[in-house]
Coordinates of C-alpha atoms in Angstrom, one line a residue:
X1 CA 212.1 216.2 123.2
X2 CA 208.7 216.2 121.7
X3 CA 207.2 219.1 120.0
X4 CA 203.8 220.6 121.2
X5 CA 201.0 220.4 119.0
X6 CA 199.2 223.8 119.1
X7 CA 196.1 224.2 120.5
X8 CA 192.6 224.9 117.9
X9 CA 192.8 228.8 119.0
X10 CA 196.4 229.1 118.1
X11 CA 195.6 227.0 114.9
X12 CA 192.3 229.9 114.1
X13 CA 194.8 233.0 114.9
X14 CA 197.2 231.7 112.2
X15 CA 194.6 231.7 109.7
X16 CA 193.5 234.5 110.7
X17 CA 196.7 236.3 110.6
X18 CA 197.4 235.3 106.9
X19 CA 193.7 236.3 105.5
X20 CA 194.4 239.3 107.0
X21 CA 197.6 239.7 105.2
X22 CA 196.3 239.2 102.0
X23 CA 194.8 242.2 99.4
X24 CA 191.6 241.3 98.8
X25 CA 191.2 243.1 95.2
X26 CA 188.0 245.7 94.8
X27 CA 185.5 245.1 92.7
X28 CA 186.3 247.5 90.2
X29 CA 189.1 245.8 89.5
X30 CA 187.3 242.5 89.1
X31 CA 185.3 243.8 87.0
X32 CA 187.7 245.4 84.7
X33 CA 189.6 242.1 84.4
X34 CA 186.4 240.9 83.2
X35 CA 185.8 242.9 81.1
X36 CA 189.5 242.4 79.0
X37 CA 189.0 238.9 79.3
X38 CA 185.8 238.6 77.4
X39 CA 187.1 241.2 75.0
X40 CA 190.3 238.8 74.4
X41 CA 188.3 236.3 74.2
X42 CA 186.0 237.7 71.3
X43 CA 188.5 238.8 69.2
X44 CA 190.0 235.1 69.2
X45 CA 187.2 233.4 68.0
X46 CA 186.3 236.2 65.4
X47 CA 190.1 235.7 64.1
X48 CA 189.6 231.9 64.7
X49 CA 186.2 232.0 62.2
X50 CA 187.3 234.9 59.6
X51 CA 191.1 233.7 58.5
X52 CA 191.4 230.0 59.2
X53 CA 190.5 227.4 56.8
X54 CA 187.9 224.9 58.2
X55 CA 190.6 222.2 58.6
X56 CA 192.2 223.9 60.8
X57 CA 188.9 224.5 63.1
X58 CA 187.7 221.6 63.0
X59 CA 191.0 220.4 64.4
X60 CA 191.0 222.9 67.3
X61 CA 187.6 221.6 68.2
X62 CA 188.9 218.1 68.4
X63 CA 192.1 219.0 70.5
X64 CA 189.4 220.8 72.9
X65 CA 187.3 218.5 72.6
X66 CA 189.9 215.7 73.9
X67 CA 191.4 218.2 76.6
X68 CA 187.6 219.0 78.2
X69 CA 185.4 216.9 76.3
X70 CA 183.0 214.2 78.7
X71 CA 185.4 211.6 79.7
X72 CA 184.4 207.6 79.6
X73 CA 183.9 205.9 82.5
X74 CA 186.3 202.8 83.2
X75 CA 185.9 199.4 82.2
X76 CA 184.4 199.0 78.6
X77 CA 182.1 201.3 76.9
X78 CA 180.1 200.7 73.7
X79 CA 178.9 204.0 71.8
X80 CA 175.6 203.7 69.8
X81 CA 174.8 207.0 67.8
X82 CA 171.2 207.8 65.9
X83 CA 171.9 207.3 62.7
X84 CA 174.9 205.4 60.9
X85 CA 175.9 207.5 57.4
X86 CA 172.3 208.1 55.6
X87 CA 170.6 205.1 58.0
X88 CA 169.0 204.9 61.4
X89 CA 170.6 202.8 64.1
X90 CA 168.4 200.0 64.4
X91 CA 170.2 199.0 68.0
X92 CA 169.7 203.1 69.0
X93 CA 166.2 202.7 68.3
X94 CA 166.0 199.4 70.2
X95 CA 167.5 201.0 73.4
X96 CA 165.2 204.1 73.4
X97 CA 162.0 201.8 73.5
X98 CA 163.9 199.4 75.8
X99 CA 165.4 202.1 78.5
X100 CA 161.8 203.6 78.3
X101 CA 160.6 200.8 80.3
X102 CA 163.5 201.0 83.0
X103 CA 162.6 203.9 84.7
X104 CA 163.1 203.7 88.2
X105 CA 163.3 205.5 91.0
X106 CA 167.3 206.7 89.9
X107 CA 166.0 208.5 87.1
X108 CA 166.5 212.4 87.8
X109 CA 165.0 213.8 84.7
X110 CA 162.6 213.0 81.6
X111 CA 160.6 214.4 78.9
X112 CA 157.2 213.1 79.4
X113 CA 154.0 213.6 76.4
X114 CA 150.9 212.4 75.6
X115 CA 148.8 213.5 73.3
X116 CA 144.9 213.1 72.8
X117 CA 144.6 210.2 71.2
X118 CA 147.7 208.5 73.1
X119 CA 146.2 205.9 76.0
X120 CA 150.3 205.9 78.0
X121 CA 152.6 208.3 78.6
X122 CA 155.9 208.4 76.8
X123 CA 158.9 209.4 78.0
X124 CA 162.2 210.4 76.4
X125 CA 166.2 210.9 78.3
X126 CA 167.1 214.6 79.1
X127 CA 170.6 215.1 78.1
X128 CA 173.2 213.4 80.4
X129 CA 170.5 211.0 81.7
X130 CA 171.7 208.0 83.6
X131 CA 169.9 204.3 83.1
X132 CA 171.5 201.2 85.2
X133 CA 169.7 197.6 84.3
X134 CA 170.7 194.0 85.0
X135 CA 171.2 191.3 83.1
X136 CA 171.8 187.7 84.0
X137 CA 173.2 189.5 87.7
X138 CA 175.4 191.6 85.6
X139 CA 174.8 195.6 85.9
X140 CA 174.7 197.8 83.1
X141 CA 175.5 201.6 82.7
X142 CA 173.5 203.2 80.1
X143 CA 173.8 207.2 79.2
X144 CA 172.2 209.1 76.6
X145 CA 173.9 212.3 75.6
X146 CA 172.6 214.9 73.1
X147 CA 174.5 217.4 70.9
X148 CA 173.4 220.2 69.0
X149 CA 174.4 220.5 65.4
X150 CA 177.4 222.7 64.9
X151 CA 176.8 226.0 62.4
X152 CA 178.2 226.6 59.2
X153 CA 181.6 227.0 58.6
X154 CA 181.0 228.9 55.0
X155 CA 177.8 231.0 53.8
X156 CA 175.5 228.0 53.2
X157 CA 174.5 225.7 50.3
X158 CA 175.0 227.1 47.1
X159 CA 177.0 230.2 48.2
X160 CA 180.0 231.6 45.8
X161 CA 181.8 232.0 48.5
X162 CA 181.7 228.8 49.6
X163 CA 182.3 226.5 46.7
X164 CA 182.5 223.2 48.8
X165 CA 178.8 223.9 49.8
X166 CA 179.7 222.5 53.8
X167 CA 176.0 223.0 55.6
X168 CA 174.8 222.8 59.4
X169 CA 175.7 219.5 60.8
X170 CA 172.9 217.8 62.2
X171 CA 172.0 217.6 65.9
X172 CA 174.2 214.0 67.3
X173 CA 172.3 212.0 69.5
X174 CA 173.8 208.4 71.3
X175 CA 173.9 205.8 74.0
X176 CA 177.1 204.7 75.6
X177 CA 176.7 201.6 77.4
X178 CA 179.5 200.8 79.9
X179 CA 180.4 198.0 82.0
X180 CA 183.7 195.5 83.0
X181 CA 186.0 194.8 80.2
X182 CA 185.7 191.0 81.1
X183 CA 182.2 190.4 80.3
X184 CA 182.2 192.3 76.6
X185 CA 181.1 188.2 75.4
X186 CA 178.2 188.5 77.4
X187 CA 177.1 192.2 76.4
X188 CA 177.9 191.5 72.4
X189 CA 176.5 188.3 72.0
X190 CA 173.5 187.7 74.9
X191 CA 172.7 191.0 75.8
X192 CA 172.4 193.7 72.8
X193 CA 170.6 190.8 70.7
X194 CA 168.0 190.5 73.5
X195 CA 167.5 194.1 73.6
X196 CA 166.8 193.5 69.7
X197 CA 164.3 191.1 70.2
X198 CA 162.6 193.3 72.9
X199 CA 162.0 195.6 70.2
X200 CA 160.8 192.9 67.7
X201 CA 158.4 191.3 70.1
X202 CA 156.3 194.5 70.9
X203 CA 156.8 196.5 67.6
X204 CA 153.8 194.5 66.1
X205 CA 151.4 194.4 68.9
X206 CA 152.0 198.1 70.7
X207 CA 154.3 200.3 68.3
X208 CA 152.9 203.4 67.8
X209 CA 152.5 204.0 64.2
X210 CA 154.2 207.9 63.1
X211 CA 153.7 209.9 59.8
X212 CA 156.9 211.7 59.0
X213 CA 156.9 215.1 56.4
X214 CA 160.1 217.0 55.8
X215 CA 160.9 219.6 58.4
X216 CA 162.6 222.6 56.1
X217 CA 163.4 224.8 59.3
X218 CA 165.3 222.2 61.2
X219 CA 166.2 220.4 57.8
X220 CA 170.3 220.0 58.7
X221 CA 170.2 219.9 62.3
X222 CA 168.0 217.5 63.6
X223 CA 167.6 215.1 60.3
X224 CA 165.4 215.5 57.3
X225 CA 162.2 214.2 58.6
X226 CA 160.4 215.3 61.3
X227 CA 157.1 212.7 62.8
X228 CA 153.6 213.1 64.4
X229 CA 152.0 210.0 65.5
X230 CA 149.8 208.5 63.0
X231 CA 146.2 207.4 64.0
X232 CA 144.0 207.0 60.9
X233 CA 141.0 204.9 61.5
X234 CA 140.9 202.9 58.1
X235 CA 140.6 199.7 58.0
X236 CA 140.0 197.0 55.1
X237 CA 136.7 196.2 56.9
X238 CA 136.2 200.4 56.8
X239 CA 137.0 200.8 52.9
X240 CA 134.4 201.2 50.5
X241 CA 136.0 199.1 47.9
X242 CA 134.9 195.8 45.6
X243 CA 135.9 193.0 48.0
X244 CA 137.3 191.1 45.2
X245 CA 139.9 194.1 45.3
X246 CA 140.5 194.3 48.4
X247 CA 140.8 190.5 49.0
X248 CA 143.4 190.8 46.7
X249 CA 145.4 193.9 48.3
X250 CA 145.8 192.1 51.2
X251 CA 146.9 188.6 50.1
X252 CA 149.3 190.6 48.0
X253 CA 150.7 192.7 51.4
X254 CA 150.7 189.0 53.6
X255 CA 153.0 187.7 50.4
X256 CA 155.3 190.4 50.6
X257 CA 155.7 190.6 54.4
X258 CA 156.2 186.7 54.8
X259 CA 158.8 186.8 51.9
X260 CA 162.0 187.9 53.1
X261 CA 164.2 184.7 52.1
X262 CA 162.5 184.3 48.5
X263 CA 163.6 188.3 47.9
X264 CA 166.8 187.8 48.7
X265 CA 166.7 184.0 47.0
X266 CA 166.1 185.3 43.9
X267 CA 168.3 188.7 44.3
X268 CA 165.5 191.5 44.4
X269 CA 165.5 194.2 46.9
X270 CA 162.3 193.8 49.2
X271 CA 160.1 195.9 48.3
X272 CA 156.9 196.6 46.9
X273 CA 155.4 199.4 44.6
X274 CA 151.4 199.8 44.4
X275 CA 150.0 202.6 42.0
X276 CA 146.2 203.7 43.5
X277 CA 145.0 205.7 40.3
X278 CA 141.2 206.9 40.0
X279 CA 139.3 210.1 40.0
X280 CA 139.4 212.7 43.3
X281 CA 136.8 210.8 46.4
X282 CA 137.4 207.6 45.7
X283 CA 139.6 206.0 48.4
X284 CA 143.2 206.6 47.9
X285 CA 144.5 207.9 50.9
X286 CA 141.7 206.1 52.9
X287 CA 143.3 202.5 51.0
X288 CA 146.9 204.0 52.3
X289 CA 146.2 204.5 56.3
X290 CA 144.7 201.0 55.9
X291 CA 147.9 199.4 54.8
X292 CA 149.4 201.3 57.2
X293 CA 147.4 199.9 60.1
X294 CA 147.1 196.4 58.3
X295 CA 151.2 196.2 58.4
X296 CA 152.1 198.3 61.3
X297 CA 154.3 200.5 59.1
X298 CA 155.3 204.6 59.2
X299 CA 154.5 206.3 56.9
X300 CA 156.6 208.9 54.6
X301 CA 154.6 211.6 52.6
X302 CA 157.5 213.1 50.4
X303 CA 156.3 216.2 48.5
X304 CA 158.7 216.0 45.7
X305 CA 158.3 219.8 45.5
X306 CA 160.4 219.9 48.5
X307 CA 163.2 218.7 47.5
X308 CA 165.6 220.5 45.3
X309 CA 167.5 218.3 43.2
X310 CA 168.7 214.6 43.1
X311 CA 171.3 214.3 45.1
X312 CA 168.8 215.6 48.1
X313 CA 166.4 213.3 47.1
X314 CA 168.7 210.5 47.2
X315 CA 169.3 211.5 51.1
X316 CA 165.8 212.1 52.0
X317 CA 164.4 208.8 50.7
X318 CA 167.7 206.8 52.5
X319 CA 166.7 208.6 55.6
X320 CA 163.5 206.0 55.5
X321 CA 162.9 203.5 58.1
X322 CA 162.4 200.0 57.3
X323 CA 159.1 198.5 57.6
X324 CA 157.6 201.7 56.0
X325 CA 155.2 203.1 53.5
X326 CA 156.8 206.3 51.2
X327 CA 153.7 208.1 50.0
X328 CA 154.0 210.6 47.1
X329 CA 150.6 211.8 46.1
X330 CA 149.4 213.1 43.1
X331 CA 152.5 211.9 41.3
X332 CA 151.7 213.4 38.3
X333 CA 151.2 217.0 39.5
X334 CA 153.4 216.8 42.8
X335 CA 156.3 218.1 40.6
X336 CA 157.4 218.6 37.4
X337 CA 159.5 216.0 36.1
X338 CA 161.2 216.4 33.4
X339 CA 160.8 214.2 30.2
X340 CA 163.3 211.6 28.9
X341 CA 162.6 212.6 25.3
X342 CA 162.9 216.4 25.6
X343 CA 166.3 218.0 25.0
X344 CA 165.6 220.9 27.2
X345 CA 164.6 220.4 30.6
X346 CA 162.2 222.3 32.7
X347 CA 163.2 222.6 35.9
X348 CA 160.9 222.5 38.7
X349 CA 159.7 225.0 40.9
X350 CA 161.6 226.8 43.6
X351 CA 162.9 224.6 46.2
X352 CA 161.3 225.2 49.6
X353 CA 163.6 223.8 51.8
X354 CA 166.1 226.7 51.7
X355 CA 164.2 229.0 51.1
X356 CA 166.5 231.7 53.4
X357 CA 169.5 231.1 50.9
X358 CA 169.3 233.7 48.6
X359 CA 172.1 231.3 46.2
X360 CA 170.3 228.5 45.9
X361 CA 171.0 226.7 42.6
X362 CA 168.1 226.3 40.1
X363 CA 166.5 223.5 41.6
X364 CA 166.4 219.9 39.3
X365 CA 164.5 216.8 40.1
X366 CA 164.9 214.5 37.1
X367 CA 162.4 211.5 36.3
X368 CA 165.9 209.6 36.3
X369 CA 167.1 210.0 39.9
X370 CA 163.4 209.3 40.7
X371 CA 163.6 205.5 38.8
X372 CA 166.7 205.1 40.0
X373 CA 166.1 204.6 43.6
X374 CA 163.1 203.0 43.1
X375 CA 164.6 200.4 40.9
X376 CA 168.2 201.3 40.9
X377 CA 171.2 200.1 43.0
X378 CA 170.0 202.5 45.6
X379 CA 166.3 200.4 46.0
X380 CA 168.9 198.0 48.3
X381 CA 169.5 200.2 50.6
X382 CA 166.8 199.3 53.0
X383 CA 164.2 196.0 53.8
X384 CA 160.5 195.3 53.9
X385 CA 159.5 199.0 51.9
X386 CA 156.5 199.8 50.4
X387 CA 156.2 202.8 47.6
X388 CA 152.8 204.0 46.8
X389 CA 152.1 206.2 44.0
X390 CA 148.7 207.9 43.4
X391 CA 147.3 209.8 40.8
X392 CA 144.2 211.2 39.0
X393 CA 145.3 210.7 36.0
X394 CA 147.3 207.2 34.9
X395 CA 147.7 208.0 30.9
X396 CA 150.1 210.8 32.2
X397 CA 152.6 209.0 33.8
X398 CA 155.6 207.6 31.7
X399 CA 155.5 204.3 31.2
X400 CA 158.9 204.0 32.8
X401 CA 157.2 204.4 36.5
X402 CA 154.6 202.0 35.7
X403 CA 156.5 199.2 34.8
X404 CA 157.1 195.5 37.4
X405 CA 159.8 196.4 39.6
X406 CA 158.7 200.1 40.0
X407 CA 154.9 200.0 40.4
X408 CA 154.3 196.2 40.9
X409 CA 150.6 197.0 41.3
X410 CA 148.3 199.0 40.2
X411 CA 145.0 199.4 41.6
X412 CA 142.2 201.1 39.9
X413 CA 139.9 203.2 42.6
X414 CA 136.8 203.4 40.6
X415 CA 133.2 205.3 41.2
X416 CA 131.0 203.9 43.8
X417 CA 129.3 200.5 43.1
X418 CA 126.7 198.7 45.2
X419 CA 128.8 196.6 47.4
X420 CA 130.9 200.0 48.3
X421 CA 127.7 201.5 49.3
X422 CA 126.8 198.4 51.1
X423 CA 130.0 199.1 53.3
X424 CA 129.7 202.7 53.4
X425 CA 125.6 201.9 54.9
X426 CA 126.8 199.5 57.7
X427 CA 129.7 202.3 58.5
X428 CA 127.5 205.3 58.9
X429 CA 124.1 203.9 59.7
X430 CA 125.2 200.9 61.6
X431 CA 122.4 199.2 59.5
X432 CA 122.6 196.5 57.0
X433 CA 123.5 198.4 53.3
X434 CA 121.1 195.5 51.6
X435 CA 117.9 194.8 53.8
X436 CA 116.7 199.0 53.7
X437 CA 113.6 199.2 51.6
X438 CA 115.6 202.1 49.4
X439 CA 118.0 200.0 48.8
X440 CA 116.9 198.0 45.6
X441 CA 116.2 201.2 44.1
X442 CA 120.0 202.8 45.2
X443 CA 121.2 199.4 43.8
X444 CA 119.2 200.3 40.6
X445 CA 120.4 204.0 40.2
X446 CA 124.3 203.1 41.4
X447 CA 125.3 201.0 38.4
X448 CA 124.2 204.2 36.2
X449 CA 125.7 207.2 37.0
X450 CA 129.1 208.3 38.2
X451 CA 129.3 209.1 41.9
X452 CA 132.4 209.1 44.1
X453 CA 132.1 206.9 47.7
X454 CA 133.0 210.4 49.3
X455 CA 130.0 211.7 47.8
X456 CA 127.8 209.2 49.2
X457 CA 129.3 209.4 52.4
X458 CA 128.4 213.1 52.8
X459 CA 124.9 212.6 52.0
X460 CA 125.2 210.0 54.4
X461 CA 126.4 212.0 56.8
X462 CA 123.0 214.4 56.8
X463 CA 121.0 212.3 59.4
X464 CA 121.4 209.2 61.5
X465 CA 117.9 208.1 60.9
X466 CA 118.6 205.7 58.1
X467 CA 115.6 206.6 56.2
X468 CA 116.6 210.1 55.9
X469 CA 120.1 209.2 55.1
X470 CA 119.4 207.0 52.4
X471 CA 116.6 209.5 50.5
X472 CA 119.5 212.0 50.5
X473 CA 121.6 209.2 48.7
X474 CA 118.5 208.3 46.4
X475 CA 118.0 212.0 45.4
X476 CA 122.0 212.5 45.0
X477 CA 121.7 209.7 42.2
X478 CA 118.5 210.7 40.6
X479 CA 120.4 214.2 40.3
X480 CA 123.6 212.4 38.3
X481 CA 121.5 210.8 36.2
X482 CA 119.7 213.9 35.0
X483 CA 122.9 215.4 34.8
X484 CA 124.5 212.8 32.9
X485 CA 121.6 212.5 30.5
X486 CA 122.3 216.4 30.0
X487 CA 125.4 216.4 29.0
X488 CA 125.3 213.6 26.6
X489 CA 123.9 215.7 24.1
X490 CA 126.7 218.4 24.2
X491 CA 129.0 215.5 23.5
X492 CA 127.7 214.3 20.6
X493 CA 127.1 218.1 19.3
X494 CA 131.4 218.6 19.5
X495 CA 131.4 215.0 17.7
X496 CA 129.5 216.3 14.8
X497 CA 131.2 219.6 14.9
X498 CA 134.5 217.5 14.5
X499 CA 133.2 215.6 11.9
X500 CA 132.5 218.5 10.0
X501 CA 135.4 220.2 9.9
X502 CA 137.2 217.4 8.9
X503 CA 134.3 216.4 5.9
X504 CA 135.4 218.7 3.6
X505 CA 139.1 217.4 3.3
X506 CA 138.4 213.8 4.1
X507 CA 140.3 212.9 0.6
X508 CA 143.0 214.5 0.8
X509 CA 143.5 214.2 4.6
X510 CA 142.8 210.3 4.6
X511 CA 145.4 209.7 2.0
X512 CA 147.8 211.7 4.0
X513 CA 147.4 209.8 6.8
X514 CA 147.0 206.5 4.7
X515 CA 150.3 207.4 3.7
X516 CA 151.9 208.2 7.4
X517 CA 150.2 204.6 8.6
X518 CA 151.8 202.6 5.5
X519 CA 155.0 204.8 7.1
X520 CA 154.5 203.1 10.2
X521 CA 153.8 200.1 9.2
X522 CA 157.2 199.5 7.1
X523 CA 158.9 200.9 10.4
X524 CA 159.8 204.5 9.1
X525 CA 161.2 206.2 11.9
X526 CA 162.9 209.0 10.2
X527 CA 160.6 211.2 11.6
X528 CA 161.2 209.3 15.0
X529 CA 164.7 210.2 15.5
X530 CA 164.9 213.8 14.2
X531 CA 161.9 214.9 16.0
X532 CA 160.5 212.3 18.7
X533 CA 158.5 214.7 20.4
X534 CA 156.7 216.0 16.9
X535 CA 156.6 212.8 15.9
X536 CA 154.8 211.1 18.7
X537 CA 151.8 214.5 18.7
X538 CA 151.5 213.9 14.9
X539 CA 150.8 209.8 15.5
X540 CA 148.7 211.0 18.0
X541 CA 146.6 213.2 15.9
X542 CA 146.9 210.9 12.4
X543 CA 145.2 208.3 14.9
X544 CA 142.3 210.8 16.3
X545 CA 141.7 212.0 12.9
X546 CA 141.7 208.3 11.7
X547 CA 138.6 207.4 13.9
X548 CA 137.3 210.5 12.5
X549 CA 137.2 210.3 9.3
X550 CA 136.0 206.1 9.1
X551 CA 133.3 207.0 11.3
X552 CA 131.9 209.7 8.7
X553 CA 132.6 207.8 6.1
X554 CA 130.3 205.1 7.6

C-alpha cells in the first residue's frame, strides 16, 4: 500500500508548528552575548600581542591565513607580486599597463585619474578586480589583489625594547593569473613574453615619464618612493647651452643606450654617471628634464638628507627602476659626508624619515656606502641607469666621486655666451637671436661680463615686443660690466694688503717654505702620515704664500 504524500497546506502547518515551538531569544539577551563575545575576543588578541614572541604570531597568522585565507581557483595559477626582495617585478609592471587596455564591459570597479596635463585617462584595479583576456583561443583569468602592510610587532626602529628593530611591512600588491593546468607551455613560453613585449613596444613612444621623491609618512608600507608624473618641457633644442656641448651630451646618451652587449662584453655594470657643475642659473636641472625626455627615463631625486644611514641608502637606491635617471642635487651641500681622512666623523643631520621615533639612532651617511653602490658590487644590481650629480662648487667634492666609473662625465654649465642667447632669443621672442639690430652689440657686451642664461631669460621675459626685450637684456649687461669694473679694484686692494703683510717676513717665511717644498720634493711624508689633515692645510697655505711672496719679489 502506497503512502500519501501530504498536501502543500499540511506541508505549511508543520512548519508552522515547529517555528512556533521554538524560543526565539530577546534581544537583551543577544545583545549581552554580544557583548561577552567581543570582550573575549579583546582580551585574546591583547594576550596574543603582549606575551607571545613574534614567531609564534606570525605562525597563527599563517595557520589563519590557510584556514580562511582567499582560496585559488582550479586549474593552474601563477602569482606575480610588486616587487621581488629590493626590485620591482618587471612582469607586474608589464600586466598593469597591459590589463589597462582590457577593460571591458566585465569590469565592476576601477580607479580612474587624470590630471591637467594628462591627454587619457588612466585606470588602476580596485582590490579583488577580475580581468579575463584571450590568447591564441585560450582564456585567461587575471586578478589583482591588494594587502595592506601589517603593523609592528615591537616599538619601531631603533627601540631598546626591540633590539631586532622588525618595522611595518610594506603594503603587498599581485596578479594571479589562472587557467588549465595543460596549457602552462603556452602561458610560460608564448604568452607572459608577449605581455613583455607589449610593454617594450609602447614604453618608448607613450610611457608616461614619473618623478619619484621619498615618501617618509608611508615610508614602510607602501615602498620607499612615492611618484608624480613628470612633464618638464626641456628639450636639447630648448637649452641655452654651446651646441658643441650639447652635440656631445647626446651622442654620449645614444652610446650608452645602444650599448647593452659591449657593457656586459667587457664586464661593466650599465650605467652612466654625468657631473653638471657650474654656478646657480645656468642650466642644470633644465639639462636633467632634457635627458629625461631625450631617453624616456623616470626620474629619482634622492635628498641624501633623508636617509639615515647606509644600510637605508642601500635599500632606497635598489628600489630604482631600470631605464632611470637618480638625481642628487647639490651634492656637495645635500648632506654632510663625512671625510675619508678624518678620524672622527660628523654625522649628519637628523634623519627625517622617522621623525615620530623618539629612538632613532644617530643618523650616519658615509662617503663610503655612497661610492660603493655607485661603483661597488651593488652598481649591478640594475640595467641602463643614469646617476647625475650637480654642484656649485666642483673643487669640493673628493676626488673619489669624480673619478671614470663614478662620474664618467662631467659637464661644465658656464655663464651665458652668444650662441646661448641666440637660443634663449628664438625661445622667448620667437625671433631670430642673430638678425635683431641689438644684437651685435649684446654679442659685443656677452663675451665680457658674467651673466647667468636665467638672468637673461627674466629680462626676457619683461615684454614680447622683441625690441623692448632685448634693451632690457642690453641694459642688464651694460649694468655687469660697470659692476665688474667696480669691483676689480677692491680685488687688487686685498692683493696688496696680502702682500704687505707677508713683506716684512718674506726672508724668513720663503726659506721656511723653501725648506717644506725641498720636503716635498724628496717625498717627506712624515708630516703626511701623523697629521694628513694638517698636513694637507699647511701645503695648501705654503703654496698660497708661495705665489705671494714671488709676485712681490718681482
Amino acid at each position: 500500500m502506497m503512502s500519501r504524500i501530504p498536501s502543500l497546506s499540511e506541508i505549511f502547518s508543520w512548519i508552522l508548528t515547529l517555528i512556533t515551538s521554538l524560543r526565539i531569544p530577546a534581544p537583551s539577551e543577544i545583545f549581552s552575548w554580544y557583548a561577552s563575545l567581543t570582550t573575549t575576543a579583546m582580551m585574546a588578541r591583547t594576550a596574543v600581542r603582549d606575551f607571545l614572541p613574534a614567531p609564534a604570531q606570525q605562525y597563527l597568522h599563517a595557520l589563519a591565513q590557510s584556514l580562511f585565507g582567499r582560496r585559488l581557483p582550479p586549474g593552474l595559477t601563477l602569482i606575480f607580486d610588486a616587487t621581488t626582495g629590493y626590485a620591482r617585478n618587471e612582469i607586474f609592471d608589464a600586466a598593469e599597463a597591459y590589463l589597462a587596455t582590457k577593460i571591458n564591459h566585465d569590469t565592476d570597479c576601477l580607479h580612474v585619474t587624470k590630471t591637467a596635463a594628462d591627454k587619457n585617462l588612466f585606470f588602476s584595479f580596485e582590490n579583488n578586480e577580475r580581468i579575463v583576456d584571450k590568447f591564441r583561443g585560450l582564456e585567461l583569468t587575471w586578478r589583482f589583489f591588494r594587502s595592506p602592510g601589517s603593523p609592528s610587532l615591537g616599538g619601531g626602529r631603533g627601540d631598546p625594547s626591540n633590539p631586532a628593530g622588525s618595522i611595518a611591512s610594506p603594503e603587498k600588491r599581485c596578479f594571479q593569473l589562472s587557467f588549465p593546468k595543460e596549457h602552462k607551455e603556452l602561458v610560460l613560453g608564448s604568452y607572459i613574453p608577449f605581455v613583455l613585449d607589449e610593454l617594450k613596444a609602447t614604453r618608448h613612444e607613450e610611457r608616461v615619464l614619473k618623478i619619484h621623491t621619498l615618501d617618509n609618512k608611508n615610508y614602510h608600507h607602501i615602498g620607499p618612493w612615492n611618484s608624480v608624473n613628470l612633464d618638464h618641457p626641456a628639450t636639447f633644442d630648448t637649452l641655452a647651452m654651446e651646441p658643441s656641448l650639447k652635440e656631445a651630451i647626446v651622442q654620449d646618451l645614444d652610446r650608452f643606450r645602444s650599448r647593452k652587449d659591449f657593457y656586459r662584453r667587457v664586464g661593466r655594470a650599465w650605467k652612466r654617471g654625468y657631473l653638471l657643475y657650474g654656478p646657480p642659473g645656468t642650466g642644470k636641472s633644465s639639462l636633467i628634464g632634457a635627458m629625461a625626455n631625450y631617453l624616456k627615463f623616470d626620474v629619482y631625486d634622492l635628498q641624501l638628507a633623508s636617509v639615515q644611514d647606509d644600510c637605508d641608502l642601500r635599500r632606497v637606491l635598489l628600489a630604482t627602476g631600470n631605464r632611470s635617471i637618480l638625481v642628487i642635487e647639490d651634492i656637495d651641500c645635500g648632506a654632510d659626508l663625512p671625510d675619508r681622512n678624518e678620524k672622527k666623523k660628523k654625522p649628519v643631520q637628523a634623519s627625517t624619515v622617522y621623525p615620530y621615533d623618539p629612538y632613532a639612532r644617530q643618523p650616519k651617511i658615509t662617503l663610503s656606502g655612497l661610492l660603493n653602490f655607485i661603483d661597488g658590487l651593488w652598481s649591478s644590481c640594475g640595467d641602463e641607469r643614469i646617476i647625475v650629480f650637480t654642484t656649485n662648487h666642483k673643487e669640493k667634492l673628493d676626488p673619489a666621486l669624480l673619478r671614470p666609473g663614478r662620474m664618467d662625465m662631467h659637464v661644465h654649465m658656464s655663464y651665458c655666451t652668444l650662441e646661448a642667447f641666440k637660443v634663449l632669443a628664438s625661445n622667448y621672442l620667437e625671433a631670430d637671436g642673430g638678425s635683431h639690430r641689438l644684437c651685435e652689440e649684446i654679442g659685443g657686451l656677452i663675451g665680457d661680463v658674467r651673466v647667468t642664461p636665467a638672468q637673461v631669460a627674466e629680462e626676457l621675459m619683461k615684454s614680447n615686443d622683441a625690441d623692448v626685450a632685448l634693451g632690457e637684456v642690453v641694459s642688464l649687461l651694460k649694468r655687469k660690466r660697470v659692476e665688474a669694473a667696480m669691483a676689480k679694484p677692491e680685488i687688487d686692494k686685498e692683493e696688496e694688503e696680502e702682500e704687505e703683510k707677508v713683506g716684512d717676513g718674506e726672508e724668513d717665511g720663503s726659506a721656511v717654505f723653501d725648506e717644506m717644498d725641498k720636503q716635498l720634493i724628496n717625498g717627506d711624508v712624515k708630516g703626511h702620515k701623523a697629521d694628513p689633515v694638517g698636513w694637507n692645510k699647511l701645503v695648501k697655505s705654503m703654496s698660497t704664500r708661495n705665489v705671494t711672496l714671488r709676485r712681490r719679489r718681482r
